[in-house]
């Protein structure tokens, strides 16, 4: 298992190009199942989760070619509408094939994802929505079986806002008979990016970017070309690293508008931020100030940035209260940050972080994707050497993070 070795050595300085968004690329790749024509994609990040999705799609009979950040898909030969346990257990986002499969092929057999490190994460809303659209669904031997001659348009109000749930139902609705209304829809930029691709494929969707998506089903979708939007969480992670190390970093290839709340919190922490249409510059001249926040659905503060801001708060001046409202168990990084000297007390779903003047390097363990990112940030500011074990979590969602950080002056290397 690979590890990352980091020597804390002062400010990050330079430029970083932001990759395409993992959480946009995954549903977009699954959207390839909706058509028999060719989908041509750019800015697809080179990640473990993208590799897993391509493997899953190929196993169903999809033709998929990957050349750097370019991917072409052709779904003409898809003949096995199934997602096996072996792949779903390694990547929960595999559930995103359920909607497209039942919409185009009238049936699907998808392994039920289990719980994971950050919470139970049920998929009941995906199932409830498809049932409302006329699918017959049974759960047998750990698999979701869905059948429908043709899905029918319906009004679906999800009990909570769910990102992949919205994406699954949106994809299903594009090929349903009649009008579907998705109320309480997720408004994350990644949902919008998927919707924009679907429109290019011939889908009829209104309300894109709002919490009410209205879809008129069509008989078939055709081929299209699309470039995946920038990864706002990767961008936010590098900005936190720059702020924590008192650095001066310019990010390229990302619009500041998808990061509003994150940029506001960084300004509150004392960072000077400038931005243009597709770049963001952050300069931190003095020790950051603590910033309190609660995670919530877009456009509020993202749960996927909670751990990274906890690392930043660990070395800030003051006391921060961080409340996690999306996932019930997303504080696994607290114990590991504490090993580096952070002062964090957890009370229910709130972490109280008292900033300390310095952290000290230690051996720590990555527990999930964003937890790993918080340990990298802490390692960059800790005195001495930090070794992070189990970084396969990091590789799932960050495109060559150690190369990008080395290029702006970090002393970080991968040990096989
Ligand atoms: N939920 C249910 N039932 C459902 C669906 C969701 O109870 O049927 C609950 C979840 O358990 C959770 C809340 O609703 O408590 C919100 O979950 P959501 O469905 O929005 O999460 P997700 O779609 O599984 C996506 C991202 C996550 C990100 C969350 C929240 C992808 C592939 N994953 O997950 O990304 O944290 O939205 O924004 O888009 C990550 O990238 O590190 C990551 C975990």
Short mmCIF file of C-alpha atoms and ligand atoms in Angstrom, two decimals:
data_model
loop_
_atom_site.label_atom_id
_atom_site.label_comp_id
_atom_site.label_asym_id
_atom_site.label_seq_id
_atom_site.Cartn_x
_atom_site.Cartn_y
_atom_site.Cartn_z
CA UNK A 1 0.00 0.00 0.00
CA UNK A 2 1.37 3.42 -0.96
CA UNK A 3 2.12 6.07 1.64
CA UNK A 4 2.78 9.78 1.45
CA UNK A 5 5.75 11.30 3.21
CA UNK A 6 5.56 15.03 3.89
CA UNK A 7 8.11 17.40 5.44
CA UNK A 8 6.51 20.58 6.72
CA UNK A 9 8.51 23.34 5.02
CA UNK A 10 6.74 26.64 4.79
CA UNK A 11 4.64 28.53 2.27
CA UNK A 12 3.28 27.08 -0.97
CA UNK A 13 3.97 29.40 -3.89
CA UNK A 14 3.08 29.10 -7.56
CA UNK A 15 0.34 27.92 -9.89
CA UNK A 16 -1.84 24.82 -9.87
CA UNK A 17 -4.16 23.66 -12.65
CA UNK A 18 -7.41 22.30 -11.27
CA UNK A 19 -8.68 19.01 -12.73
CA UNK A 20 -12.20 18.08 -13.78
CA UNK A 21 -14.67 17.34 -10.99
CA UNK A 22 -14.85 13.76 -9.78
CA UNK A 23 -18.46 14.15 -8.71
CA UNK A 24 -19.46 15.50 -12.12
CA UNK A 25 -17.41 12.99 -14.12
CA UNK A 26 -18.93 9.93 -12.40
CA UNK A 27 -22.62 10.66 -13.25
CA UNK A 28 -21.59 11.96 -16.68
CA UNK A 29 -19.84 8.68 -17.51
CA UNK A 30 -22.95 6.79 -16.39
CA UNK A 31 -25.06 9.00 -18.67
CA UNK A 32 -23.27 7.27 -21.55
CA UNK A 33 -25.59 4.32 -20.83
CA UNK A 34 -28.59 6.40 -21.96
CA UNK A 35 -27.60 6.43 -25.64
CA UNK A 36 -26.40 4.07 -28.36
CA UNK A 37 -24.36 6.91 -29.87
CA UNK A 38 -20.90 8.22 -29.04
CA UNK A 39 -20.32 10.58 -26.11
CA UNK A 40 -17.03 12.46 -26.27
CA UNK A 41 -15.76 13.88 -22.97
CA UNK A 42 -12.91 16.21 -22.05
CA UNK A 43 -11.43 17.29 -18.72
CA UNK A 44 -12.16 13.88 -17.19
CA UNK A 45 -9.89 13.65 -14.12
CA UNK A 46 -7.43 10.76 -13.92
CA UNK A 47 -8.71 9.13 -10.75
CA UNK A 48 -9.21 5.69 -9.30
CA UNK A 49 -12.99 6.26 -9.19
CA UNK A 50 -13.05 7.14 -12.89
CA UNK A 51 -11.12 3.92 -13.61
CA UNK A 52 -13.61 1.94 -11.52
CA UNK A 53 -16.57 3.51 -13.36
CA UNK A 54 -15.04 2.71 -16.77
CA UNK A 55 -14.46 -0.87 -15.64
CA UNK A 56 -18.08 -1.12 -14.53
CA UNK A 57 -19.38 0.32 -17.82
CA UNK A 58 -17.14 -1.94 -19.93
CA UNK A 59 -18.37 -4.95 -18.02
CA UNK A 60 -21.88 -4.05 -19.21
CA UNK A 61 -20.76 -3.98 -22.84
CA UNK A 62 -19.97 -0.27 -23.18
CA UNK A 63 -17.08 0.69 -25.46
CA UNK A 64 -14.93 3.09 -23.49
CA UNK A 65 -11.61 4.61 -24.51
CA UNK A 66 -9.49 6.83 -22.27
CA UNK A 67 -6.61 8.95 -23.51
CA UNK A 68 -5.37 11.27 -20.77
CA UNK A 69 -8.31 13.45 -19.80
CA UNK A 70 -10.29 12.56 -22.94
CA UNK A 71 -12.83 9.74 -22.81
CA UNK A 72 -15.11 8.42 -25.54
CA UNK A 73 -18.02 6.16 -24.76
CA UNK A 74 -20.27 4.19 -27.03
CA UNK A 75 -23.24 2.41 -25.55
CA UNK A 76 -24.49 0.59 -28.68
CA UNK A 77 -23.28 -2.79 -27.42
CA UNK A 78 -24.48 -2.63 -23.80
CA UNK A 79 -26.10 -5.99 -23.12
CA UNK A 80 -25.60 -6.72 -19.41
CA UNK A 81 -27.52 -4.21 -17.24
CA UNK A 82 -25.79 -5.25 -14.02
CA UNK A 83 -23.48 -3.76 -11.40
CA UNK A 84 -21.77 -6.48 -9.36
CA UNK A 85 -21.03 -6.31 -5.62
CA UNK A 86 -17.25 -6.39 -6.22
CA UNK A 87 -17.34 -2.99 -7.92
CA UNK A 88 -20.16 -1.34 -5.98
CA UNK A 89 -18.47 -2.14 -2.66
CA UNK A 90 -15.36 -0.23 -3.77
CA UNK A 91 -17.33 2.76 -5.06
CA UNK A 92 -20.79 3.74 -3.87
CA UNK A 93 -21.29 6.05 -6.86
CA UNK A 94 -21.85 2.86 -8.91
CA UNK A 95 -25.50 3.30 -7.90
CA UNK A 96 -25.59 5.97 -10.65
CA UNK A 97 -26.04 3.25 -13.29
CA UNK A 98 -29.44 2.28 -11.85
CA UNK A 99 -31.53 5.11 -13.34
CA UNK A 100 -29.97 5.02 -16.83
CA UNK A 101 -30.17 1.22 -17.08
CA UNK A 102 -33.81 0.89 -16.14
CA UNK A 103 -34.70 3.86 -18.37
CA UNK A 104 -33.01 2.54 -21.50
CA UNK A 105 -33.17 -1.24 -21.05
CA UNK A 106 -36.26 -1.65 -18.88
CA UNK A 107 -34.30 -3.54 -16.27
CA UNK A 108 -31.32 -3.32 -13.95
CA UNK A 109 -29.62 -5.43 -11.31
CA UNK A 110 -27.40 -3.32 -9.09
CA UNK A 111 -25.72 -4.41 -5.89
CA UNK A 112 -26.99 -2.49 -2.88
CA UNK A 113 -24.15 -0.33 -1.52
CA UNK A 114 -23.38 -0.96 2.15
CA UNK A 115 -22.57 1.69 4.73
CA UNK A 116 -19.23 3.45 4.54
CA UNK A 117 -16.69 5.29 6.69
CA UNK A 118 -18.67 8.55 6.76
CA UNK A 119 -22.16 7.20 7.47
CA UNK A 120 -24.92 4.72 6.64
CA UNK A 121 -25.78 6.40 3.33
CA UNK A 122 -28.95 4.57 2.28
CA UNK A 123 -30.31 4.80 -1.30
CA UNK A 124 -34.00 4.63 -0.40
CA UNK A 125 -34.75 7.92 -2.18
CA UNK A 126 -33.32 6.64 -5.47
CA UNK A 127 -35.60 3.61 -5.15
CA UNK A 128 -38.65 5.60 -4.07
CA UNK A 129 -38.28 7.94 -7.06
CA UNK A 130 -37.96 5.10 -9.58
CA UNK A 131 -41.00 3.40 -8.03
CA UNK A 132 -42.97 6.63 -8.44
CA UNK A 133 -41.97 6.46 -12.11
CA UNK A 134 -43.51 3.01 -12.37
CA UNK A 135 -40.49 0.75 -11.84
CA UNK A 136 -41.10 -2.52 -10.00
CA UNK A 137 -38.33 -2.87 -7.49
CA UNK A 138 -37.32 -5.76 -5.30
CA UNK A 139 -34.30 -6.30 -3.12
CA UNK A 140 -32.98 -9.87 -3.24
CA UNK A 141 -29.66 -11.34 -2.18
CA UNK A 142 -28.17 -7.87 -1.71
CA UNK A 143 -29.18 -6.67 -5.18
CA UNK A 144 -31.68 -4.06 -6.30
CA UNK A 145 -33.75 -5.49 -9.17
CA UNK A 146 -35.63 -2.86 -11.12
CA UNK A 147 -38.02 -3.50 -13.99
CA UNK A 148 -40.24 -1.24 -16.08
CA UNK A 149 -41.51 -1.62 -19.62
CA UNK A 150 -41.09 2.12 -19.96
CA UNK A 151 -40.74 4.53 -17.05
CA UNK A 152 -43.57 7.04 -16.71
CA UNK A 153 -43.20 10.69 -15.84
CA UNK A 154 -44.10 11.46 -12.22
CA UNK A 155 -43.80 14.12 -9.52
CA UNK A 156 -41.11 13.13 -7.04
CA UNK A 157 -40.44 14.93 -3.76
CA UNK A 158 -37.40 13.46 -2.03
CA UNK A 159 -37.39 13.38 1.80
CA UNK A 160 -34.03 15.12 1.84
CA UNK A 161 -31.77 16.73 -0.72
CA UNK A 162 -29.66 14.02 -2.32
CA UNK A 163 -27.01 14.64 -4.95
CA UNK A 164 -26.68 11.22 -6.60
CA UNK A 165 -30.39 10.60 -5.97
CA UNK A 166 -31.25 13.69 -8.02
CA UNK A 167 -28.79 12.62 -10.72
CA UNK A 168 -30.17 9.09 -10.94
CA UNK A 169 -33.78 10.28 -11.22
CA UNK A 170 -32.87 13.04 -13.66
CA UNK A 171 -31.17 10.55 -15.98
CA UNK A 172 -34.08 8.13 -15.67
CA UNK A 173 -36.62 10.87 -16.44
CA UNK A 174 -34.95 11.89 -19.71
CA UNK A 175 -36.23 8.69 -21.38
CA UNK A 176 -39.51 8.33 -19.45
CA UNK A 177 -42.93 8.69 -21.03
CA UNK A 178 -44.22 12.19 -20.24
CA UNK A 179 -43.31 14.84 -17.69
CA UNK A 180 -41.31 14.29 -14.52
CA UNK A 181 -41.00 16.95 -11.83
CA UNK A 182 -38.16 16.55 -9.33
CA UNK A 183 -38.90 18.68 -6.28
CA UNK A 184 -36.29 19.28 -3.57
CA UNK A 185 -33.62 18.56 -6.20
CA UNK A 186 -29.94 19.02 -5.37
CA UNK A 187 -28.47 22.20 -6.89
CA UNK A 188 -24.80 21.23 -6.75
CA UNK A 189 -22.81 22.45 -9.79
CA UNK A 190 -22.09 18.79 -10.59
CA UNK A 191 -25.85 18.13 -11.02
CA UNK A 192 -26.00 21.15 -13.32
CA UNK A 193 -23.05 19.87 -15.34
CA UNK A 194 -24.78 16.52 -15.82
CA UNK A 195 -28.01 18.27 -16.84
CA UNK A 196 -26.10 20.37 -19.38
CA UNK A 197 -24.65 17.23 -20.97
CA UNK A 198 -28.09 15.57 -21.05
CA UNK A 199 -29.52 18.62 -22.87
CA UNK A 200 -26.72 18.32 -25.45
CA UNK A 201 -27.81 14.66 -25.88
CA UNK A 202 -31.35 15.83 -26.68
CA UNK A 203 -32.96 15.75 -23.23
CA UNK A 204 -35.64 18.34 -22.43
CA UNK A 205 -34.95 19.76 -18.98
CA UNK A 206 -36.14 22.99 -17.39
CA UNK A 207 -35.09 24.52 -14.08
CA UNK A 208 -31.43 23.51 -14.37
CA UNK A 209 -29.55 24.87 -11.35
CA UNK A 210 -32.73 25.15 -9.26
CA UNK A 211 -34.38 22.80 -6.77
CA UNK A 212 -37.21 22.02 -9.20
CA UNK A 213 -36.23 20.11 -12.32
CA UNK A 214 -38.92 19.55 -14.95
CA UNK A 215 -38.13 16.92 -17.54
CA UNK A 216 -40.12 16.04 -20.66
CA UNK A 217 -39.15 12.50 -21.59
CA UNK A 218 -37.96 11.78 -25.14
CA UNK A 219 -37.80 8.49 -27.10
CA UNK A 220 -34.05 8.46 -27.50
CA UNK A 221 -30.92 10.45 -26.71
CA UNK A 222 -28.11 11.01 -29.19
CA UNK A 223 -24.35 11.53 -29.03
CA UNK A 224 -22.72 14.72 -27.70
CA UNK A 225 -19.42 16.32 -26.68
CA UNK A 226 -18.85 17.86 -23.28
CA UNK A 227 -16.05 19.13 -21.04
CA UNK A 228 -16.45 18.31 -17.34
CA UNK A 229 -16.52 21.32 -14.98
CA UNK A 230 -13.64 22.03 -12.62
CA UNK A 231 -13.40 20.24 -9.30
CA UNK A 232 -14.43 22.82 -6.71
CA UNK A 233 -13.42 20.51 -3.87
CA UNK A 234 -9.94 19.93 -5.27
CA UNK A 235 -9.66 23.70 -5.72
CA UNK A 236 -10.87 24.36 -2.16
CA UNK A 237 -8.41 21.79 -0.83
CA UNK A 238 -5.43 23.56 -2.47
CA UNK A 239 -6.69 26.93 -1.21
CA UNK A 240 -6.82 25.59 2.36
CA UNK A 241 -3.28 24.22 1.94
CA UNK A 242 -2.10 27.61 0.67
CA UNK A 243 -3.82 29.42 3.55
CA UNK A 244 -2.49 27.05 6.23
CA UNK A 245 1.12 27.39 4.97
CA UNK A 246 0.87 31.22 4.65
CA UNK A 247 1.35 30.78 0.92
CA UNK A 248 0.54 32.60 -2.30
CA UNK A 249 -1.06 30.32 -4.89
CA UNK A 250 -2.93 30.85 -8.16
CA UNK A 251 -5.41 28.18 -9.29
CA UNK A 252 -6.10 27.93 -13.02
CA UNK A 253 -9.07 26.44 -14.81
CA UNK A 254 -11.71 27.06 -12.13
CA UNK A 255 -14.51 29.60 -11.87
CA UNK A 256 -14.72 31.31 -8.44
CA UNK A 257 -18.54 31.27 -8.61
CA UNK A 258 -18.81 27.57 -7.73
CA UNK A 259 -16.76 28.23 -4.57
CA UNK A 260 -18.53 31.27 -3.08
CA UNK A 261 -19.02 30.03 0.50
CA UNK A 262 -15.55 28.49 0.63
CA UNK A 263 -13.92 31.72 -0.58
CA UNK A 264 -15.97 33.72 1.95
CA UNK A 265 -14.70 31.50 4.78
CA UNK A 266 -11.10 31.84 3.57
CA UNK A 267 -11.47 35.65 3.51
CA UNK A 268 -12.91 35.47 7.03
CA UNK A 269 -9.80 33.49 8.00
CA UNK A 270 -7.72 36.43 6.79
CA UNK A 271 -6.75 35.45 3.25
CA UNK A 272 -6.55 38.00 0.44
CA UNK A 273 -8.38 36.58 -2.56
CA UNK A 274 -8.47 37.83 -6.13
CA UNK A 275 -10.27 36.04 -8.91
CA UNK A 276 -11.06 36.23 -12.61
CA UNK A 277 -13.34 34.20 -14.82
CA UNK A 278 -11.24 31.05 -14.61
CA UNK A 279 -8.63 31.67 -11.93
CA UNK A 280 -8.39 32.28 -8.20
CA UNK A 281 -5.40 33.69 -6.28
CA UNK A 282 -5.05 33.30 -2.53
CA UNK A 283 -2.43 35.03 -0.42
CA UNK A 284 -2.18 34.57 3.32
CA UNK A 285 0.19 37.01 5.00
CA UNK A 286 -0.38 36.15 8.66
CA UNK A 287 -1.55 33.32 10.90
CA UNK A 288 -5.13 32.42 9.90
CA UNK A 289 -8.07 33.23 12.19
CA UNK A 290 -10.45 30.45 13.23
CA UNK A 291 -13.65 30.17 11.20
CA UNK A 292 -16.85 28.47 12.37
CA UNK A 293 -19.38 26.95 9.95
CA UNK A 294 -22.01 24.29 9.46
CA UNK A 295 -22.07 22.06 6.42
CA UNK A 296 -25.16 22.05 4.25
CA UNK A 297 -26.33 21.49 0.70
CA UNK A 298 -25.14 23.74 -2.14
CA UNK A 299 -24.88 26.72 -2.26
CA UNK A 300 -24.06 26.54 1.48
CA UNK A 301 -20.79 25.23 2.87
CA UNK A 302 -19.93 21.78 1.40
CA UNK A 303 -19.45 18.73 3.63
CA UNK A 304 -16.65 17.74 1.24
CA UNK A 305 -14.61 20.74 2.54
CA UNK A 306 -15.27 20.17 6.25
CA UNK A 307 -12.15 18.12 7.01
CA UNK A 308 -9.80 20.45 5.12
CA UNK A 309 -11.12 23.49 7.05
CA UNK A 310 -10.69 21.53 10.27
CA UNK A 311 -6.99 21.16 9.41
CA UNK A 312 -6.79 24.91 8.73
CA UNK A 313 -8.57 25.72 12.00
CA UNK A 314 -6.16 23.43 13.86
CA UNK A 315 -3.36 25.98 13.37
CA UNK A 316 -5.50 29.17 13.39
CA UNK A 317 -5.78 31.75 16.13
CA UNK A 318 -8.98 31.25 18.13
CA UNK A 319 -11.66 28.63 18.60
CA UNK A 320 -13.87 27.31 15.77
CA UNK A 321 -17.14 25.39 15.96
CA UNK A 322 -17.69 23.05 13.01
CA UNK A 323 -21.08 21.39 12.67
CA UNK A 324 -21.56 18.53 10.21
CA UNK A 325 -25.19 18.17 9.13
CA UNK A 326 -24.95 15.91 6.05
CA UNK A 327 -23.20 12.75 7.23
CA UNK A 328 -23.50 11.33 10.75
CA UNK A 329 -19.96 9.99 11.02
CA UNK A 330 -17.75 12.39 9.15
CA UNK A 331 -15.27 13.21 11.93
CA UNK A 332 -12.91 10.27 11.46
CA UNK A 333 -10.06 12.70 10.78
CA UNK A 334 -10.32 14.19 14.29
CA UNK A 335 -8.34 11.37 15.92
CA UNK A 336 -5.65 11.53 13.26
CA UNK A 337 -5.35 15.34 13.40
CA UNK A 338 -5.04 14.97 17.18
CA UNK A 339 -2.03 12.68 16.62
CA UNK A 340 -0.41 15.66 14.91
CA UNK A 341 -1.09 17.84 17.96
CA UNK A 342 -4.44 19.42 17.05
CA UNK A 343 -6.78 20.33 19.93
CA UNK A 344 -10.27 19.13 18.91
CA UNK A 345 -13.22 18.13 21.07
CA UNK A 346 -16.27 16.48 19.49
CA UNK A 347 -19.72 17.04 20.97
CA UNK A 348 -22.33 15.20 18.90
CA UNK A 349 -22.16 16.54 15.36
CA UNK A 350 -20.06 19.55 16.36
CA UNK A 351 -16.28 19.70 16.61
CA UNK A 352 -14.72 22.46 18.69
CA UNK A 353 -11.27 23.24 17.36
CA UNK A 354 -8.90 25.33 19.47
CA UNK A 355 -6.06 26.51 17.27
CA UNK A 356 -2.53 25.63 18.40
CA UNK A 357 0.63 27.52 17.35
CA UNK A 358 2.17 24.45 15.74
CA UNK A 359 1.52 20.82 14.82
CA UNK A 360 4.20 18.15 14.95
CA UNK A 361 4.70 15.46 12.30
CA UNK A 362 3.66 11.88 13.04
CA UNK A 363 2.46 8.69 11.38
CA UNK A 364 -1.24 8.90 10.59
CA UNK A 365 -3.80 6.92 8.63
CA UNK A 366 -6.20 8.06 5.92
CA UNK A 367 -9.77 6.92 6.58
CA UNK A 368 -11.72 8.41 3.68
CA UNK A 369 -11.10 10.71 0.77
CA UNK A 370 -11.56 14.15 2.34
CA UNK A 371 -10.09 13.03 5.68
CA UNK A 372 -6.93 12.15 3.75
CA UNK A 373 -6.84 15.62 2.23
CA UNK A 374 -7.05 17.19 5.69
CA UNK A 375 -4.06 15.11 6.82
CA UNK A 376 -2.04 16.30 3.83
CA UNK A 377 -2.80 19.93 4.75
CA UNK A 378 -1.86 19.29 8.38
CA UNK A 379 1.32 17.50 7.27
CA UNK A 380 2.36 20.51 5.18
CA UNK A 381 2.31 22.78 8.26
CA UNK A 382 3.50 20.28 10.89
CA UNK A 383 7.09 20.42 12.08
CA UNK A 384 9.14 17.46 10.88
CA UNK A 385 7.92 14.41 9.00
CA UNK A 386 4.35 13.19 8.56
CA UNK A 387 3.70 9.82 6.95
CA UNK A 388 0.16 9.14 5.77
CA UNK A 389 -0.79 5.51 5.34
CA UNK A 390 -3.63 4.11 3.18
CA UNK A 391 -3.55 6.88 0.61
CA UNK A 392 -5.58 4.81 -1.84
CA UNK A 393 -8.43 6.88 -0.39
CA UNK A 394 -6.72 10.01 -1.73
CA UNK A 395 -6.12 8.48 -5.16
CA UNK A 396 -9.83 7.82 -5.52
CA UNK A 397 -10.57 11.51 -5.78
CA UNK A 398 -7.42 13.61 -6.30
CA UNK A 399 -5.54 13.67 -9.59
CA UNK A 400 -1.80 13.34 -8.73
CA UNK A 401 -2.09 15.50 -5.65
CA UNK A 402 1.55 15.05 -4.64
CA UNK A 403 2.78 16.21 -8.08
CA UNK A 404 0.61 19.31 -7.97
CA UNK A 405 1.76 20.16 -4.43
CA UNK A 406 5.45 19.50 -5.23
CA UNK A 407 5.18 21.95 -8.12
CA UNK A 408 4.28 24.74 -5.65
CA UNK A 409 7.09 23.93 -3.26
CA UNK A 410 5.79 21.21 -0.95
CA UNK A 411 8.18 18.50 0.17
CA UNK A 412 5.94 15.54 -0.45
CA UNK A 413 6.67 12.15 -1.97
CA UNK A 414 4.92 8.87 -2.52
CA UNK A 415 6.50 5.75 -1.09
CA UNK A 416 5.37 2.52 -2.67
N1 LIG B 1 -29.62 9.95 1.93
C1 LIG B 1 -30.62 9.08 2.34
N2 LIG B 1 -31.28 8.35 1.39
C2 LIG B 1 -30.98 8.44 0.07
C3 LIG B 1 -29.97 9.33 -0.35
C4 LIG B 1 -29.31 10.08 0.61
O1 LIG B 1 -30.89 8.96 3.53
O2 LIG B 1 -31.62 7.73 -0.72
C5 LIG B 1 -28.91 10.77 2.93
C6 LIG B 1 -27.43 10.40 3.04
O3 LIG B 1 -27.22 9.31 3.88
C7 LIG B 1 -26.83 11.68 3.54
C8 LIG B 1 -27.69 12.76 2.85
O4 LIG B 1 -28.89 12.09 2.49
O5 LIG B 1 -26.98 11.78 4.91
C9 LIG B 1 -27.08 13.38 1.62
O6 LIG B 1 -26.50 12.38 0.80
P1 LIG B 1 -26.37 12.49 -0.77
O7 LIG B 1 -27.24 11.47 -1.40
O8 LIG B 1 -26.52 13.90 -1.21
O9 LIG B 1 -24.85 12.05 -0.98
P2 LIG B 1 -24.31 11.23 -2.21
O10 LIG B 1 -25.06 11.59 -3.42
O11 LIG B 1 -24.18 9.81 -1.84
C10 LIG B 1 -22.58 13.01 -3.05
C11 LIG B 1 -21.11 13.05 -3.30
C12 LIG B 1 -20.38 13.06 -1.96
C13 LIG B 1 -20.84 14.29 -1.18
C14 LIG B 1 -22.37 14.26 -1.01
C15 LIG B 1 -22.92 15.49 -0.33
C16 LIG B 1 -20.89 11.94 -5.43
C17 LIG B 1 -20.44 10.75 -6.21
N3 LIG B 1 -20.72 11.90 -4.11
O12 LIG B 1 -22.83 11.80 -2.33
O13 LIG B 1 -18.99 13.17 -2.24
O14 LIG B 1 -20.23 14.31 0.09
O15 LIG B 1 -22.98 14.15 -2.30
O16 LIG B 1 -22.58 16.64 -1.03
O17 LIG B 1 -21.38 12.91 -6.00
C18 LIG B 1 -16.68 12.91 -1.81
O18 LIG B 1 -16.48 13.32 -2.96
O19 LIG B 1 -15.77 12.78 -0.95
C19 LIG B 1 -18.04 12.56 -1.42
C20 LIG B 1 -18.32 11.79 -0.37
#
